[in-house]
Short mmCIF file of C-alpha atoms in Angstrom, two decimals:
data_model
loop_
_atom_site.label_atom_id
_atom_site.label_comp_id
_atom_site.label_asym_id
_atom_site.label_seq_id
_atom_site.Cartn_x
_atom_site.Cartn_y
_atom_site.Cartn_z
CA MET A 1 0.11 0.10 -0.08
CA ALA A 2 1.44 3.40 -0.94
CA ARG A 3 1.85 6.16 1.52
CA VAL A 4 -0.98 8.47 2.09
CA TRP A 5 0.72 11.48 3.91
CA ARG A 6 4.10 13.01 4.29
CA GLU A 7 5.84 14.99 7.03
CA TYR A 8 8.01 18.42 6.10
CA LYS A 9 9.28 21.23 7.85
CA THR A 10 8.73 25.09 6.92
CA PRO A 11 12.03 27.27 6.69
CA ASP A 12 11.02 27.98 10.47
CA GLY A 13 11.13 24.29 11.65
CA LYS A 14 7.51 23.96 11.87
CA VAL A 15 5.94 20.86 10.95
CA TYR A 16 3.07 20.58 8.67
CA TYR A 17 1.59 17.06 6.72
CA TYR A 18 0.88 17.06 2.99
CA ASN A 19 -1.82 14.47 1.71
CA LEU A 20 -0.50 12.95 -1.76
CA THR A 21 -4.29 12.25 -2.36
CA THR A 22 -6.33 15.42 -1.50
CA LYS A 23 -3.16 17.50 -2.46
CA LYS A 24 -3.82 19.42 0.91
CA SER A 25 -1.73 20.30 3.49
CA THR A 26 -2.33 20.69 7.60
CA TRP A 27 -0.69 21.55 10.36
CA THR A 28 -2.48 19.04 12.54
CA ARG A 29 -0.60 15.52 12.70
CA PRO A 30 -3.01 13.18 10.78
CA ALA A 31 -4.86 10.49 12.86
CA ASP A 32 -3.82 7.91 10.05
CA PHE A 33 0.03 9.11 9.91
CA GLU A 34 1.16 6.46 12.31
CA ASP A 35 -0.65 3.92 9.43
CA ASP A 36 1.84 4.99 7.27
CA ALA A 37 4.92 4.49 9.86
CA ASP A 38 5.90 0.84 8.80
CA VAL A 39 5.84 1.73 5.29
CA ARG A 40 7.83 4.75 5.87
CA ASP A 41 10.45 3.10 7.90
CA ASN A 42 10.71 0.06 5.45
CA LYS A 43 11.65 2.21 2.73
CA LYS A 44 13.76 4.77 4.36
CA ARG A 45 17.02 3.41 3.77
CA LYS A 46 16.68 2.76 0.13
CA LEU A 47 15.08 6.07 -0.51
CA ASP A 48 17.64 8.35 1.39
CA HIS A 49 19.81 10.28 -1.07
CA LEU A 50 23.06 8.74 -0.17
CA PRO A 51 26.47 9.90 -2.30
CA LYS A 52 27.98 7.18 -4.07
CA PHE A 53 30.73 8.91 -6.47
CA ALA A 54 33.00 12.00 -6.16
CA VAL A 55 34.30 13.07 -9.06
CA PRO A 56 37.10 15.59 -8.98
CA LEU A 57 36.93 18.74 -10.96
CA GLU A 58 38.99 21.65 -10.57
CA ASN A 59 39.51 24.32 -7.56
CA ASP A 60 38.09 22.18 -4.98
CA TRP A 61 34.84 21.01 -6.65
CA PHE A 62 33.46 17.63 -7.22
CA LEU A 63 30.42 16.56 -8.98
CA ILE A 64 28.82 14.33 -6.62
CA ILE A 65 26.31 11.16 -7.74
CA CYS A 66 24.18 9.62 -5.44
CA ASN A 67 22.01 6.08 -5.34
CA THR A 68 19.27 7.49 -6.38
CA GLY A 69 20.66 9.51 -9.55
CA LEU A 70 20.33 13.07 -8.03
CA ARG A 71 23.64 14.72 -8.91
CA PHE A 72 25.19 18.18 -7.58
CA PHE A 73 28.09 19.93 -7.11
CA TYR A 74 30.01 20.60 -4.08
CA ASN A 75 33.37 22.45 -2.91
CA LYS A 76 35.17 20.90 -0.06
CA SER A 77 36.79 24.22 0.89
CA SER A 78 33.89 26.33 1.11
CA ASN A 79 31.38 23.55 2.43
CA VAL A 80 29.05 24.99 -0.53
CA SER A 81 26.74 23.12 -2.69
CA SER A 82 24.96 23.91 -5.76
CA TRP A 83 22.80 22.34 -8.77
CA GLU A 84 24.77 24.26 -11.33
CA ILE A 85 28.44 24.44 -12.08
CA VAL A 86 29.49 28.08 -10.88
CA ASP A 87 33.51 27.49 -11.63
CA GLU A 88 34.25 27.71 -15.32
CA ASN A 89 37.16 25.66 -15.02
CA SER A 90 35.32 22.54 -14.18
CA ALA A 91 32.53 23.44 -16.44
CA ALA A 92 35.39 23.04 -19.25
CA LEU A 93 36.81 19.97 -17.31
CA ILE A 94 33.49 18.66 -17.85
CA ALA A 95 32.88 19.19 -21.14
CA GLN A 96 35.90 17.39 -22.27
CA LEU A 97 34.70 13.80 -20.69
CA ASP A 98 32.46 11.21 -22.30
CA LYS A 99 29.30 11.78 -21.55
CA ARG A 100 28.54 8.35 -21.85
CA LYS A 101 30.64 7.18 -19.52
CA LEU A 102 28.93 10.18 -17.07
CA ILE A 103 25.57 8.67 -17.84
CA LEU A 104 26.46 5.32 -17.11
CA LEU A 105 28.26 6.05 -13.91
CA ILE A 106 24.85 7.67 -12.83
CA ALA A 107 23.18 4.26 -13.73
CA ILE A 108 25.81 2.29 -11.88
CA ALA A 109 25.18 4.36 -8.40
CA ARG A 110 21.28 3.62 -9.27
CA GLY A 111 22.08 -0.18 -8.76
CA PHE A 112 22.70 -1.15 -12.47
CA ALA A 113 24.60 -4.24 -12.79
CA TYR A 114 27.70 -3.33 -15.07
CA GLU A 115 30.06 -6.40 -15.44
CA GLY A 116 32.28 -3.81 -17.95
CA ASN A 117 35.44 -1.84 -17.18
CA ASP A 118 35.56 0.21 -14.04
CA ILE A 119 33.78 3.20 -15.27
CA TYR A 120 34.96 5.44 -12.38
CA GLU A 121 38.27 4.47 -12.95
CA GLU A 122 38.23 5.13 -16.64
CA ILE A 123 36.70 8.70 -15.79
CA LEU A 124 39.72 9.38 -13.24
CA GLU A 125 41.97 8.28 -16.10
CA ASP A 126 40.52 10.48 -18.71
CA LEU A 127 40.45 13.70 -16.16
CA ASP A 128 43.88 12.92 -15.58
CA LYS A 129 44.57 13.20 -19.50
CA VAL A 130 42.97 16.49 -19.44
CA ARG A 131 43.48 17.87 -16.51
CA PRO A 132 46.03 20.78 -16.44
CA ALA A 133 49.24 19.47 -14.87
CA LYS A 134 49.08 19.98 -10.91
CA ASP A 135 50.90 18.66 -7.72
CA THR A 136 47.24 17.89 -6.57
CA ASP A 137 46.41 14.11 -6.49
CA TYR A 138 42.57 13.27 -6.37
CA THR A 139 43.06 9.65 -7.29
CA ASP A 140 42.21 8.47 -3.64
CA SER A 141 38.80 10.43 -3.13
CA PRO A 142 36.14 8.58 -5.22
CA VAL A 143 33.86 6.60 -3.80
CA ILE A 144 32.05 7.75 -1.11
CA SER A 145 32.92 5.39 1.84
CA GLY A 146 29.67 6.21 4.29
CA VAL A 147 27.14 8.48 4.97
CA GLU A 148 25.91 10.14 8.02
CA GLU A 149 22.07 9.12 8.78
CA ASN A 150 19.29 10.96 10.60
CA ASN A 151 17.20 8.66 11.84
CA GLY A 152 14.83 10.59 13.87
CA PRO A 153 11.15 11.16 13.72
CA GLU A 154 11.47 14.44 11.83
CA SER A 155 13.14 14.09 8.60
CA GLN A 156 13.62 16.33 6.21
CA ARG A 157 13.79 16.41 2.44
CA PRO A 158 16.94 16.14 0.76
CA ASN A 159 18.36 19.95 0.01
CA VAL A 160 21.92 19.81 -1.03
CA ASN A 161 22.59 23.22 0.86
CA ARG A 162 22.21 20.81 4.29
CA LEU A 163 25.56 19.34 3.45
CA LYS A 164 27.16 19.10 6.93
CA ASP A 165 31.00 19.90 8.05
CA THR A 166 32.54 16.85 6.80
CA SER A 167 34.42 17.36 4.08
CA LEU A 168 35.17 15.68 0.67
CA SER A 169 38.79 15.20 1.58
CA SER A 170 41.45 13.73 -1.09
CA GLY A 171 42.00 10.86 1.23
CA THR A 172 40.17 7.84 1.21
CA SER A 173 37.09 8.54 3.41
CA GLY A 174 35.63 11.04 1.07
CA LEU A 175 32.49 11.62 2.93
CA VAL A 176 29.39 13.78 2.31
CA ALA A 177 26.94 13.74 5.04
CA GLY A 178 23.53 15.24 5.96
CA TYR A 179 21.32 13.61 3.81
CA ASP A 180 18.01 12.24 5.01
CA SER A 181 14.65 11.32 3.10
CA ASP A 182 11.09 9.52 3.16
CA GLU A 183 10.08 9.96 0.23
CA SER A 184 8.52 7.06 -1.73
CA GLU A 185 9.53 5.64 -5.48
CA GLU A 186 6.45 4.56 -5.49
CA GLU A 187 4.37 7.96 -6.17
CA GLY A 188 4.01 9.34 -9.89
CA ASN A 189 4.81 12.67 -8.51
CA GLU A 190 7.98 12.24 -6.65
CA GLN A 191 9.86 15.69 -5.48
CA ALA A 192 12.89 17.01 -4.12
CA GLU A 193 13.29 19.94 -2.45
CA LEU A 194 15.38 22.49 -5.00
CA PRO A 195 17.41 25.66 -4.14
CA GLY A 196 15.18 28.61 -3.94
CA HIS A 197 12.11 26.37 -3.22
CA ALA A 198 9.91 28.30 -0.63
CA ASN A 199 7.67 25.84 1.80
CA PRO A 200 4.81 27.56 3.36
CA SER A 201 4.95 29.60 6.42
CA ALA A 202 2.61 30.71 9.49
CA ASN A 203 1.54 33.96 7.26
CA ASN A 204 0.26 32.07 4.17
CA ILE A 205 -1.08 28.74 5.36
CA GLU A 206 -4.50 28.02 6.58
CA ASP A 207 -5.33 25.37 9.25
CA ASN A 208 -6.24 21.91 7.51
CA ASN A 209 -6.58 24.00 4.06
CA ILE A 210 -3.16 24.60 2.36
CA GLU A 211 -2.85 25.35 -1.41
CA GLY A 212 -0.95 22.35 -2.98
CA ASN A 213 0.97 24.84 -4.87
CA ASN A 214 2.72 26.57 -2.03
CA ILE A 215 4.13 23.48 -1.03
CA GLU A 216 5.07 21.16 -4.17
CA ASP A 217 8.50 21.20 -5.58
CA ASP A 218 9.89 20.69 -9.06
CA ASN A 219 9.45 17.21 -10.39
CA ILE A 220 12.42 14.93 -10.39
CA GLU A 221 11.38 12.08 -13.28
CA ASP A 222 11.99 8.71 -12.69
CA ASP A 223 12.40 6.99 -15.96
CA ASN A 224 15.28 6.17 -17.70
CA GLU A 225 15.05 9.28 -20.22
CA SER A 226 15.82 11.83 -16.89
CA GLU A 227 19.37 10.05 -17.00
CA VAL A 228 20.43 11.79 -19.67
CA TYR A 229 22.07 14.54 -17.62
CA GLU A 230 22.46 17.99 -19.60
CA PHE A 231 26.52 18.12 -19.72
CA ASN A 232 26.00 19.88 -22.69
CA SER A 233 24.86 23.27 -20.70
CA LEU A 234 28.42 23.28 -19.08
CA GLU A 235 30.30 23.97 -22.17
CA GLY A 236 31.37 27.24 -22.63
CA LYS A 237 32.67 29.59 -25.53
CA SER A 238 36.03 27.67 -25.93
CA GLN A 239 34.07 24.28 -26.50
CA ASN A 240 31.96 25.84 -28.63
CA SER A 241 34.61 27.30 -30.78
CA ASN A 242 36.10 23.56 -30.87
CA VAL A 243 33.15 22.30 -32.26
CA GLU A 244 33.29 24.74 -35.11
CA GLU A 245 36.80 24.03 -36.06
CA PHE A 246 35.60 20.38 -35.53
CA LYS A 247 32.79 20.87 -38.12
CA SER A 248 34.53 22.82 -40.97
CA LEU A 249 36.47 19.46 -41.84
CA PHE A 250 33.35 18.12 -43.00
CA ASP A 251 33.21 20.60 -46.14
CA GLU A 252 36.95 21.11 -46.04
CA TYR A 253 37.47 17.22 -46.74
CA GLU A 254 34.04 16.95 -48.80
CA LEU A 255 32.64 14.39 -46.66
CA ASP A 256 29.75 12.06 -48.23
CA PRO A 257 26.43 13.02 -46.37
CA TYR A 258 25.17 9.96 -47.75
CA SER A 259 27.95 7.80 -46.26
CA THR A 260 28.38 6.41 -42.77
CA TRP A 261 30.24 8.04 -39.69
CA SER A 262 32.48 4.90 -39.08
CA LEU A 263 33.71 5.47 -42.69
CA GLN A 264 33.82 9.07 -43.30
CA SER A 265 35.68 10.08 -39.91
CA LYS A 266 38.60 8.04 -41.38
CA LYS A 267 39.12 10.92 -44.05
CA ILE A 268 39.64 13.40 -41.13
CA ASN A 269 40.89 11.74 -38.04
CA SER A 270 44.27 12.43 -38.93
CA ASP A 271 43.71 16.22 -38.82
CA ALA A 272 44.62 17.73 -35.20
CA ARG A 273 40.75 19.85 -35.05
CA TYR A 274 39.38 16.08 -35.01
CA TYR A 275 40.33 15.81 -31.73
CA LYS A 276 38.98 19.20 -30.60
CA VAL A 277 35.60 17.49 -30.08
CA THR A 278 36.71 14.45 -27.65
CA SER A 279 33.46 12.60 -27.42
CA ASP A 280 32.77 10.13 -30.40
CA VAL A 281 29.00 10.57 -29.81
CA LEU A 282 28.95 14.07 -30.09
CA ARG A 283 31.15 14.06 -33.35
CA LYS A 284 28.67 11.72 -34.82
CA GLU A 285 25.52 13.89 -33.81
CA LEU A 286 27.43 16.71 -35.40
CA PHE A 287 28.06 14.70 -38.64
CA ASP A 288 24.59 13.69 -38.62
CA ASP A 289 23.44 17.65 -37.92
CA TRP A 290 25.57 18.29 -40.98
CA CYS A 291 24.25 15.41 -43.52
CA ALA A 292 20.55 16.40 -42.90
CA ALA A 293 21.18 19.97 -43.43
CA ALA A 294 22.54 18.70 -46.96
CA VAL A 295 19.71 16.45 -47.85
CA VAL A 296 16.84 18.64 -46.92
CA THR A 297 18.01 21.90 -48.45
CA SER A 298 15.19 23.25 -50.47
CA GLN A 299 14.63 22.14 -54.22
CA HIS A 300 14.70 25.56 -55.38
CA ASP A 301 17.95 26.37 -53.67
CA GLN A 302 20.66 25.06 -56.00
CA ASP A 303 24.14 25.04 -55.30
CA ASN A 304 26.41 26.54 -57.15
CA SER A 305 28.26 23.05 -57.32
CA ASP A 306 25.38 21.51 -59.08
CA ASN A 307 25.28 23.92 -62.30
CA ASN A 308 26.76 21.06 -64.26
CA ALA A 309 23.98 18.54 -63.26
CA GLU A 310 20.93 21.32 -63.82
CA GLU A 311 22.56 22.00 -67.58
CA GLU A 312 22.25 18.26 -68.39
CA VAL A 313 18.26 18.18 -67.34
CA GLU A 314 17.28 21.53 -68.28
CA ASP A 315 14.38 19.96 -70.24
CA LEU A 316 12.54 19.60 -67.15
CA SER A 317 10.27 22.30 -66.12
CA GLU A 318 10.09 24.07 -62.72
CA GLU A 319 6.33 22.87 -62.47
CA GLU A 320 7.66 19.41 -62.98
CA ASP A 321 10.56 20.30 -60.44
CA ASP A 322 7.97 21.40 -57.85
CA GLN A 323 6.25 18.49 -58.13
CA MET A 324 9.12 15.97 -57.29
CA GLU A 325 8.87 14.22 -53.97
CA PRO A 326 10.73 11.13 -52.58
CA THR A 327 9.06 7.85 -52.28
CA LYS A 328 7.54 7.03 -48.75
CA TYR A 329 10.43 5.29 -47.41
CA HIS A 330 13.23 7.38 -48.82
CA TYR A 331 14.30 9.01 -45.69
CA LEU A 332 13.86 5.95 -43.34
CA ALA A 333 15.91 3.62 -45.50
CA HIS A 334 18.66 6.72 -45.96
CA ILE A 335 18.77 6.91 -42.24
CA VAL A 336 19.47 3.15 -41.85
CA SER A 337 21.87 3.36 -44.76
CA LYS A 338 24.15 5.71 -42.79
CA ALA A 339 23.63 3.94 -39.39
CA SER A 340 26.33 1.96 -37.46
CA ILE A 341 24.82 -1.29 -37.64
CA ALA A 342 25.61 -4.12 -35.01
CA PRO A 343 23.71 -7.67 -34.78
CA ASN A 344 21.98 -6.63 -31.78
CA THR A 345 20.86 -3.08 -33.13
CA ILE A 346 17.07 -2.72 -33.03
CA PHE A 347 14.63 -0.07 -34.54
CA LYS A 348 15.06 1.48 -31.01
CA ASP A 349 18.48 2.19 -31.11
CA ILE A 350 18.30 3.57 -34.87
CA LYS A 351 15.55 6.21 -33.64
CA THR A 352 16.99 7.22 -30.76
CA ASN A 353 20.75 7.61 -32.34
CA ASN A 354 19.33 9.55 -35.15
CA SER A 355 16.30 11.65 -33.32
CA GLU A 356 17.62 14.49 -34.98
CA LEU A 357 17.27 13.20 -38.31
CA PHE A 358 13.59 11.83 -37.77
CA LYS A 359 12.68 15.22 -36.68
CA LYS A 360 14.21 17.03 -39.64
CA PHE A 361 12.88 14.88 -42.03
CA LYS A 362 9.58 15.24 -40.33
CA ILE A 363 9.05 10.96 -40.36
CA ASN A 364 6.52 11.40 -37.44
CA HIS A 365 4.18 13.44 -39.34
CA SER A 366 4.12 11.06 -42.55
CA ILE A 367 4.83 7.82 -41.26
CA LYS A 368 3.03 5.97 -37.64
CA LYS A 369 5.30 4.61 -35.29
CA LYS A 370 4.60 1.09 -36.03
CA GLU A 371 4.95 1.38 -39.40
CA GLN A 372 8.37 2.98 -38.90
CA GLU A 373 9.36 0.18 -36.57
CA HIS A 374 8.07 -2.59 -39.41
CA PHE A 375 9.67 -1.29 -41.95
CA ILE A 376 13.36 -0.68 -39.93
CA SER A 377 12.90 -3.86 -38.56
CA ARG A 378 12.76 -5.93 -41.91
CA LEU A 379 15.63 -3.36 -43.55
CA LEU A 380 18.20 -4.29 -40.62
CA PHE A 381 17.59 -8.03 -41.69
CA TYR A 382 19.20 -7.15 -44.97
CA TYR A 383 22.02 -4.95 -43.44
CA LYS A 384 22.74 -7.62 -40.82
CA LYS A 385 22.90 -10.59 -43.06
CA ARG A 386 24.01 -9.39 -46.59
CA THR A 387 26.80 -7.31 -47.49
CA LEU A 388 26.57 -4.08 -49.82
CA GLU A 389 27.67 -6.00 -52.83
CA GLU A 390 24.94 -8.63 -51.87
CA ARG A 391 22.16 -5.73 -51.67
CA ILE A 392 23.11 -4.38 -54.64
CA GLN A 393 22.63 -7.94 -56.50
CA THR A 394 19.42 -8.24 -54.99
CA PHE A 395 18.13 -4.59 -55.99
CA GLU A 396 19.48 -5.33 -59.63
CA SER A 397 17.88 -8.67 -59.45
CA PHE A 398 14.44 -7.04 -58.62
CA LEU A 399 14.12 -4.33 -61.09
CA THR A 400 15.08 -7.18 -63.66
CA THR A 401 12.25 -8.91 -62.62
CA LYS A 402 10.09 -5.72 -62.88
CA SER A 403 11.71 -4.69 -66.03
CA SER A 404 8.75 -4.95 -68.44
CA ILE A 405 6.17 -3.41 -66.30
CA LEU A 406 9.04 0.13 -65.87
CA LYS A 407 9.44 -0.11 -69.35
CA ARG A 408 6.04 0.39 -69.89
CA ASN A 409 5.54 2.92 -67.65
CA VAL A 410 8.46 5.46 -68.38
CA LYS A 411 7.54 8.65 -69.39
CA ASP A 412 9.49 11.73 -70.62
CA THR A 413 12.30 9.82 -72.09
CA GLN A 414 13.95 12.81 -73.51
CA THR A 415 14.81 13.80 -69.58
CA LEU A 416 15.44 10.23 -68.92
CA ARG A 417 17.88 10.00 -71.70
CA ALA A 418 19.92 13.32 -70.57
CA ILE A 419 20.23 11.88 -67.38
CA VAL A 420 21.34 8.11 -68.02
CA SER A 421 23.92 9.48 -70.43
CA LYS A 422 25.65 11.27 -67.54
CA GLU A 423 29.22 9.77 -67.13
CA SER A 424 29.58 10.66 -63.65
CA LEU A 425 27.56 12.00 -60.73
CA PRO A 426 26.98 15.27 -59.36
CA ASP A 427 29.74 16.27 -56.89
CA SER A 428 27.31 17.30 -54.17
CA SER A 429 25.03 15.06 -52.18
CA TYR A 430 22.18 17.28 -53.29
CA GLY A 431 22.92 16.60 -56.67
CA ILE A 432 23.10 12.83 -56.54
CA GLU A 433 19.82 13.27 -54.50
CA THR A 434 17.93 15.54 -57.53
CA LEU A 435 19.28 12.87 -60.01
CA LEU A 436 17.54 9.95 -58.09
CA LEU A 437 14.20 11.80 -57.86
CA LYS A 438 14.32 12.85 -61.60
CA MET A 439 15.09 9.45 -62.43
CA GLU A 440 12.13 8.07 -60.36
CA ASN A 441 9.87 10.93 -61.54
CA CYS A 442 10.50 9.56 -65.29
CA MET A 443 9.78 6.06 -64.13
CA ASP A 444 6.61 7.28 -63.03
CA ILE A 445 6.90 6.31 -59.33
CA HIS A 446 4.21 8.05 -57.88
CA GLY A 447 1.69 6.85 -60.66
CA ALA A 448 1.83 3.59 -62.68
CA SER A 449 4.81 2.48 -61.00
CA ALA A 450 3.71 3.49 -57.25
CA PHE A 451 3.94 -0.40 -56.34
CA LEU A 452 7.90 0.29 -55.84
CA GLN A 453 7.43 2.20 -53.09
CA ASN A 454 5.95 -0.76 -50.86
CA GLU A 455 8.54 -3.41 -52.07
CA MET A 456 11.26 -3.98 -49.57
CA GLN A 457 13.71 -4.63 -52.03
CA TYR A 458 13.53 -1.24 -53.57
CA TYR A 459 15.20 0.22 -50.28
CA LEU A 460 18.29 -1.92 -49.77
CA ILE A 461 21.06 0.55 -50.61
CA GLY A 462 21.56 4.06 -50.16
CA VAL A 463 20.83 6.80 -52.44
CA LYS A 464 24.09 7.01 -54.16
CA ASP A 465 24.16 3.23 -54.65
CA LYS A 466 20.51 3.32 -55.89
CA THR A 467 21.43 6.32 -58.40
CA ILE A 468 24.34 4.61 -59.92
CA VAL A 469 22.58 1.19 -60.38
CA LEU A 470 19.04 2.94 -61.82
CA GLN A 471 21.19 4.81 -64.20
CA LYS A 472 22.29 1.91 -65.40
CA PHE A 473 19.55 -0.31 -65.47
CA LEU A 474 17.04 2.59 -66.97
CA LYS A 475 19.71 3.23 -70.29
CA GLN A 476 17.79 -0.01 -71.94
CA PHE A 477 14.38 2.09 -72.13
CA ILE A 478 15.80 5.01 -74.12
#
């Protein structure tokens, strides 16, 4: 049975009681308050916000991670705690850490059974690599070894400002004390006191009828997504400058936005600017954003590098150009073709790792989630089980079996002749995609040949490879 009542204190020390069901508070101790005592006592130890890890930063600051996933910053010299990092050097240090490791460390603090390498030690090693040379040795101040608990009857909600005089020394103790809580994780609106929160006072609370709005705190989400801590907000101007230098490599080395990061990164990883961004996750995100910007460029904004391609297909009218549109699963297949696919990759991985592309291509507006999952799951089977060469062969065989129908449906042979006569592809990704859409338009893929849009075999390869194969295949029809 879930608890109904909670006991809190106002800043002046007066006790009040809050009912989770009615959302009202009272100064009077409820008659059924003791009925919740067993539940509260049994869960108290489990629900205390006990510090588990202390990550040493700069200028005596530490990033503290508790067993509930709560994290804050603590300065052992001034005994000051804060939800936000106020030290610029510490902020710059965190910005250089691998955010995946920090998120995993939070999960471990919450009880996640991880059998891999010691993530905490890896983070300390990473800190040693990026930290400015100093005489101070922090390597012995990591794990919080003990917590002073207040088991008295008047426990309070966790507040980082209540850190007691126990310091985070550089020795083996590393103790942070002063936490006590009786919160229940069973309640959907679990809350923790944040800096600046105002509890009700005697002047604004009426007996037996206290407005819940005066008491309730900001919610702390308890789902898995809440663990993605916004470390990006700690990156300062210097980090932004590093990001811009890194992004400049994409255009300078003429990376292919229709390829994968694992392949394209090899073209630039010998450049010193590549290491301006230390997290490979962030590198891939920046690359994906750059690719998305390239492929969603308006059909009307033709890049200068596309002039040669446009001259080849000059006969296509502006009206026809406006009517061109990609096939139903064009962008979904494009995302999969760019993704790093492992044997255990599933739809959720693709969507999570490419959320920005899903948003920019507005996929959720055109395809329902179940349909997305069904399509990507089937397509992943081909990517896992067959090589690129095998998928190209399957695509060619599929076109051959449909050749009689496709030949009958071809329209605008003059434009098609200009396209397939090209000896090379356009230099830009936009030019390549435009060429593909024009060939599909000549195939009447939104009319008589619309059946192709629902055939899985039509999406087995990426945009560039599909353009090459179609260009070769359609030559027989002119």
